[in-house]
Amino acid sequence: MCQREFLLVLLVRIFVHTSETCTSRLNITTVEGEPFYLKFCLSSSEHESESNTIRWYKSNGSQGQVELNSRSLPRISLHNFSLEFWPVELDDKGSYFFQMGNITKVWNLNVVRRNKHSCFAKNQVISKTVEVEKTLKILCASSYFQGLIHRIRLYKDCEKIAETQDYKKIAESDTNPLIQKNAEFKDQGYYSCVFSIHHNGKVFNITKTFNVTILGDRNNIIPALLGPKLNYVEVELGKDVQLNCSALLNEDGYIYWNFQRENGPDPNVQEENGMRIRTPEGKWFASKILRIKNVNENNLNFSYNCTATNEADTDTQRYILLEKTHGTDLPGHVFTGGMIIAVLLSVVVMCLVILGIIYRVDLVLFYRRFMGRDETLTDGKTYDAFVSYLKESRPEDGEEHMFAVEVLPRVLEKHFGYKLCIFERDVMPGGAVVDEIHSLIQKSRRIIIVLSKRYMSDAVRYELESGLHEALVERKIKIILIEFTPISDFTFLPQSLKLLKSHRVLKWKAEKSLSYNSRFWKNLLYLMPAKAFKPAEGESEILPIFSTTEKLHGELSVSAYL
Ligand SMILES: *[C@@H]1O[C@H](CO)[C@@H](O)[C@H](O)[C@H]1NC(C)=O
Ligand SMILES: *[C@@H]1O[C@H](CO)[C@@H](O)[C@H](O)[C@H]1NC(C)=O
Ligand SMILES: *[C@@H]1O[C@H](CO)[C@@H](O)[C@H](O)[C@H]1NC(C)=O
Ligand SMILES: *[C@@H]1O[C@H](CO)[C@@H](O)[C@H](O)[C@H]1NC(C)=O
């Protein structure tokens, strides 16, 4: 590359020295008012005749030939093989003859008027075309007058853009460009080099103008794919992958994917419609996706090729899928972070579960109230609970009796809207007591048993057994056990009670359980069927459950069996 450039420079120099400094063209046009010269091109064969005298003639139409010398015209000077004009004027138009021995050379010179409104003459421009993005160089070289130049100015469309008075730069002006840049469309225009020359104490200007045209490289760029020629793409089996191929193209260029195998393409590989947009430089930017769904072993280590092409050339890029090596797919910090989040989440979930267990009763009650749940509407039963208690009241059982007959109805019926069945109140005296009780229990959703040590008297035992039958055999009723006074020994209860699903014991201190909001009532409500009701308004949360005249002695202990 470097060598080739060097050679090029050398060739240009030779060209400049042989053809620019001597005047090979026969018909020449120049502009009035500028220094000008004609120089005979001496070929090697003509070298020997060098000693011959040289004569210059001018033929001016009808006037015939006139021999030229400095005396005939002060603006003209003769130097061996060249004829110089300081400067050339309109009436220098005509044919000029060079004569050396028997060699004659003739030129036809046309001198045009200077354009007063422009810094250059339109018919004196040198055309130059540069492709966009390629190097634009403006060399201001005038080899013949080289040594006389003391200043070079460069104009673009008659506006000065560069100037040099640097001797070295001027000396090298045939290789040292005043402008060197990547060509853009806006660089198009007329570039005029104006050389200022000293001669006999006067200053002359020589103007040399280039008409620079910037070519969009529409028709001659080669299609170029963007990115490396060989791409390895790491994929995970089973995942989808898309390969994106993009290129710079000409108008007529296009890109396509090549993914054919000998036995046809893989069914999970698909080329998508591409997109194509015009760039400001007049090229086309195109891209096309190759989509591989659910990557399998077959897709690995196969070369998917993207090709950009036009009539002149093609460019190809290869994409090869490799299986991603495991273990590297999660960076360490992501892994640790994930673990911490997982641990925190499980702690939070655990806490929620524990809270849910602790506050299960409250949650269920809240849920029932919130949803307005009512499971009593459709079962065709009359009572929410049948209250079973010791009926033959002795003085020491007074509190139990009062609890069953007064407190329970006051709280459950008046405050929470349940309907209880209490033997003393709801059963008419006389009649078949046993049948009556049995049918009342069948009409009830729960049976609340207020236990006492002497509970298992005959009449009550029947109630319990009938309830157990309903609960265990028919599964139509649930049993709620209330342990009113502390009982240390439950052996008097039938074994079948132990078959009930679960049982729990809550110790209830008298003082703490007075409020409707206390655990005792909440647990009781929890065991009672869900029922939609409006609590009576204006009732205080802490209402004395036992009337003030009654005196409660000692502790109240409650256990509920379900
Ligand atoms: C300069 O070049 C442009 C484009 O090639 C052309 O249209 C224009 O006529 C040229 N001007 C002259 C004065 O030659
Ligand atoms: C030479 O050109 C410069 C500016 O380009 C101008 O100022 C000066 O007058 C010109 N000289 C002649 C002799 O035309
Ligand atoms: C493909 O890549 C090109 C260049 O990076 C981008 O402009 C184009 O939006 C991409 N296409 C898709 C579908 O991602
Ligand atoms: C892609 O190019 C490579 C190398 O030129 C070639 O071996 C391979 O067969 C090509 N793949 C397809 C699908 O044409």
Coordinates of N, CA and C in Angstrom, one line a residue, residues 193-275:
C193 N -7.0 28.4 -6.2 CA -5.7 28.7 -5.6 C -5.2 30.0 -6.2
V194 N -4.9 31.0 -5.4 CA -4.3 32.2 -6.0 C -2.9 32.3 -5.5
F195 N -2.0 32.3 -6.5 CA -0.5 32.4 -6.2 C -0.1 33.8 -6.4
S196 N 0.5 34.3 -5.4 CA 1.1 35.7 -5.6 C 2.6 35.6 -6.0
I197 N 2.9 36.2 -7.1 CA 4.3 36.1 -7.7 C 5.0 37.4 -7.8
H198 N 6.2 37.5 -7.4 CA 7.0 38.7 -7.6 C 7.7 38.6 -8.9
H199 N 7.7 39.7 -9.6 CA 8.5 39.7 -10.9 C 8.8 41.2 -11.2
N200 N 10.1 41.4 -11.3 CA 10.5 42.8 -11.6 C 9.9 43.8 -10.7
G201 N 9.8 43.5 -9.4 CA 9.3 44.4 -8.4 C 7.8 44.6 -8.4
K202 N 7.1 43.8 -9.3 CA 5.7 43.9 -9.3 C 5.1 42.6 -8.7
V203 N 3.8 42.6 -8.3 CA 3.2 41.4 -7.8 C 2.1 41.0 -8.8
F204 N 2.1 39.8 -9.2 CA 1.1 39.2 -10.1 C 0.4 38.1 -9.3
N205 N -0.9 37.9 -9.8 CA -1.7 36.8 -9.3 C -1.9 35.7 -10.4
I206 N -1.8 34.5 -10.0 CA -2.2 33.4 -10.9 C -3.3 32.6 -10.2
T207 N -4.4 32.5 -10.9 CA -5.5 31.7 -10.3 C -5.7 30.4 -11.0
K208 N -5.9 29.4 -10.2 CA -6.1 28.1 -10.7 C -7.3 27.5 -9.9
T209 N -8.4 27.2 -10.7 CA -9.6 26.8 -10.0 C -10.0 25.4 -10.3
F210 N -10.4 24.7 -9.2 CA -10.9 23.3 -9.4 C -12.4 23.3 -9.2
N211 N -13.1 22.7 -10.0 CA -14.6 22.5 -9.9 C -14.7 21.1 -9.2
V212 N -15.0 21.1 -7.9 CA -15.0 19.9 -7.1 C -16.4 19.4 -7.0
T213 N -16.6 18.2 -7.5 CA -17.9 17.6 -7.4 C -17.8 16.4 -6.4
I214 N -18.7 16.3 -5.4 CA -18.7 15.2 -4.5 C -19.7 14.2 -5.0
L215 N -19.2 13.0 -5.3 CA -20.1 12.0 -5.8 C -20.7 11.1 -4.7
G216 N -22.0 11.0 -4.7 CA -22.6 9.9 -3.8 C -22.1 8.6 -4.4
D217 N -21.7 7.7 -3.6 CA -21.0 6.5 -4.2 C -22.1 5.4 -4.4
R218 N -23.2 5.9 -4.9 CA -24.4 5.1 -5.0 C -24.1 3.8 -5.9
N219 N -23.4 4.1 -7.0 CA -23.3 3.0 -7.9 C -22.0 2.2 -7.8
N220 N -21.1 2.7 -7.0 CA -19.9 1.9 -7.0 C -19.3 1.6 -5.6
I221 N -20.2 1.7 -4.5 CA -19.7 1.2 -3.3 C -19.9 -0.3 -3.3
I222 N -19.0 -1.0 -2.5 CA -19.2 -2.4 -2.4 C -20.1 -2.6 -1.1
P223 N -21.0 -3.6 -1.1 CA -21.8 -3.7 0.1 C -20.9 -4.1 1.3
A224 N -21.2 -3.6 2.4 CA -20.3 -3.8 3.6 C -21.2 -4.2 4.8
L225 N -21.0 -5.4 5.2 CA -21.7 -5.9 6.5 C -21.0 -5.2 7.7
L226 N -21.8 -4.9 8.7 CA -21.2 -4.2 9.8 C -20.9 -5.3 10.9
G227 N -19.8 -5.2 11.5 CA -19.4 -6.2 12.5 C -18.4 -7.2 12.0
P228 N -17.9 -8.0 12.9 CA -16.9 -9.0 12.5 C -17.4 -10.0 11.5
K229 N -16.5 -10.7 10.8 CA -16.9 -11.6 9.7 C -17.3 -12.9 10.4
L230 N -16.8 -13.2 11.6 CA -17.1 -14.5 12.2 C -17.6 -14.2 13.6
N231 N -18.8 -14.6 13.9 CA -19.4 -14.3 15.2 C -19.8 -15.6 16.0
Y232 N -19.3 -15.8 17.2 CA -19.8 -16.9 18.0 C -20.8 -16.4 19.0
V233 N -22.0 -17.0 19.0 CA -23.1 -16.6 19.8 C -23.4 -17.7 20.9
E234 N -23.3 -17.3 22.1 CA -23.6 -18.3 23.2 C -25.1 -18.4 23.4
V235 N -25.6 -19.6 23.4 CA -27.0 -19.8 23.6 C -27.3 -20.9 24.6
E236 N -28.5 -20.9 25.2 CA -28.9 -22.0 26.0 C -29.9 -22.8 25.2
L237 N -29.8 -24.1 25.3 CA -30.7 -25.0 24.6 C -32.1 -24.7 25.1
G238 N -33.1 -24.7 24.2 CA -34.4 -24.5 24.6 C -34.9 -23.1 24.5
K239 N -33.9 -22.1 24.5 CA -34.2 -20.7 24.4 C -34.3 -20.3 23.0
D240 N -34.9 -19.1 22.8 CA -35.0 -18.5 21.4 C -33.8 -17.6 21.3
V241 N -33.3 -17.5 20.0 CA -32.2 -16.5 19.8 C -32.5 -15.8 18.5
Q242 N -32.1 -14.5 18.4 CA -32.2 -13.9 17.1 C -30.8 -13.3 16.7
L243 N -30.5 -13.5 15.5 CA -29.2 -13.0 14.9 C -29.6 -11.8 14.1
N244 N -28.9 -10.7 14.4 CA -29.2 -9.5 13.7 C -28.0 -9.1 12.8
C245 N -28.3 -9.1 11.5 CA -27.2 -8.8 10.5 C -27.5 -7.4 9.9
S246 N -26.6 -6.5 9.9 CA -26.8 -5.2 9.2 C -25.7 -4.8 8.3
A247 N -26.0 -4.0 7.4 CA -25.1 -3.7 6.3 C -25.3 -2.3 5.7
L248 N -24.3 -1.8 5.1 CA -24.4 -0.5 4.3 C -24.4 -1.0 2.9
L249 N -25.4 -0.5 2.1 CA -25.7 -1.0 0.8 C -25.9 0.1 -0.2
N250 N -25.8 -0.2 -1.5 CA -26.2 0.7 -2.5 C -27.7 0.5 -2.7
E251 N -28.2 1.4 -3.5 CA -29.7 1.3 -3.9 C -30.0 -0.1 -4.3
D252 N -29.2 -0.7 -5.1 CA -29.5 -2.0 -5.7 C -29.1 -3.2 -4.8
G253 N -28.4 -2.9 -3.7 CA -27.9 -4.0 -2.8 C -29.0 -4.6 -2.0
Y254 N -28.8 -5.8 -1.5 CA -29.7 -6.4 -0.5 C -29.0 -7.4 0.3
I255 N -29.6 -7.8 1.5 CA -29.0 -8.8 2.3 C -29.9 -9.9 2.5
Y256 N -29.4 -11.1 2.7 CA -30.2 -12.3 3.0 C -29.4 -13.2 3.9
W257 N -30.2 -14.1 4.5 CA -29.6 -15.1 5.4 C -29.5 -16.4 4.6
N258 N -28.4 -17.1 4.8 CA -28.3 -18.5 4.2 C -28.2 -19.5 5.3
F259 N -29.3 -20.3 5.4 CA -29.4 -21.2 6.5 C -29.9 -22.6 6.0
Q260 N -29.7 -22.8 4.7 CA -30.1 -24.1 4.1 C -29.1 -25.1 4.5
R261 N -29.6 -26.3 4.6 CA -28.8 -27.5 4.7 C -29.1 -28.4 3.5
E262 N -28.3 -29.4 3.4 CA -28.5 -30.3 2.2 C -29.9 -30.8 2.2
N263 N -30.5 -31.1 3.4 CA -31.8 -31.7 3.4 C -32.8 -30.6 3.8
G264 N -32.6 -29.4 3.3 CA -33.6 -28.3 3.6 C -33.2 -27.6 4.9
P265 N -33.9 -26.5 5.2 CA -33.5 -25.7 6.4 C -34.1 -26.4 7.7
D266 N -33.5 -26.0 8.8 CA -34.1 -26.5 10.1 C -35.5 -25.8 10.2
P267 N -36.5 -26.6 10.7 CA -37.8 -26.1 10.8 C -38.0 -24.9 11.9
N268 N -37.0 -24.9 12.8 CA -37.2 -23.8 13.8 C -36.4 -22.5 13.5
V269 N -35.9 -22.5 12.3 CA -35.1 -21.3 11.8 C -35.9 -20.5 10.8
Q270 N -36.0 -19.2 11.0 CA -36.8 -18.4 10.1 C -36.2 -17.1 9.9
E271 N -36.2 -16.6 8.7 CA -35.7 -15.3 8.3 C -36.8 -14.3 8.4
E272 N -36.6 -13.2 9.0 CA -37.7 -12.2 9.1 C -37.5 -11.1 8.1
N273 N -38.6 -10.4 7.9 CA -38.5 -9.3 7.0 C -37.5 -8.3 7.5
G274 N -36.7 -7.8 6.6 CA -35.7 -6.8 7.0 C -36.2 -5.4 7.0
M275 N -35.3 -4.5 7.5 CA -35.7 -3.1 7.4 C -34.6 -2.4 6.7

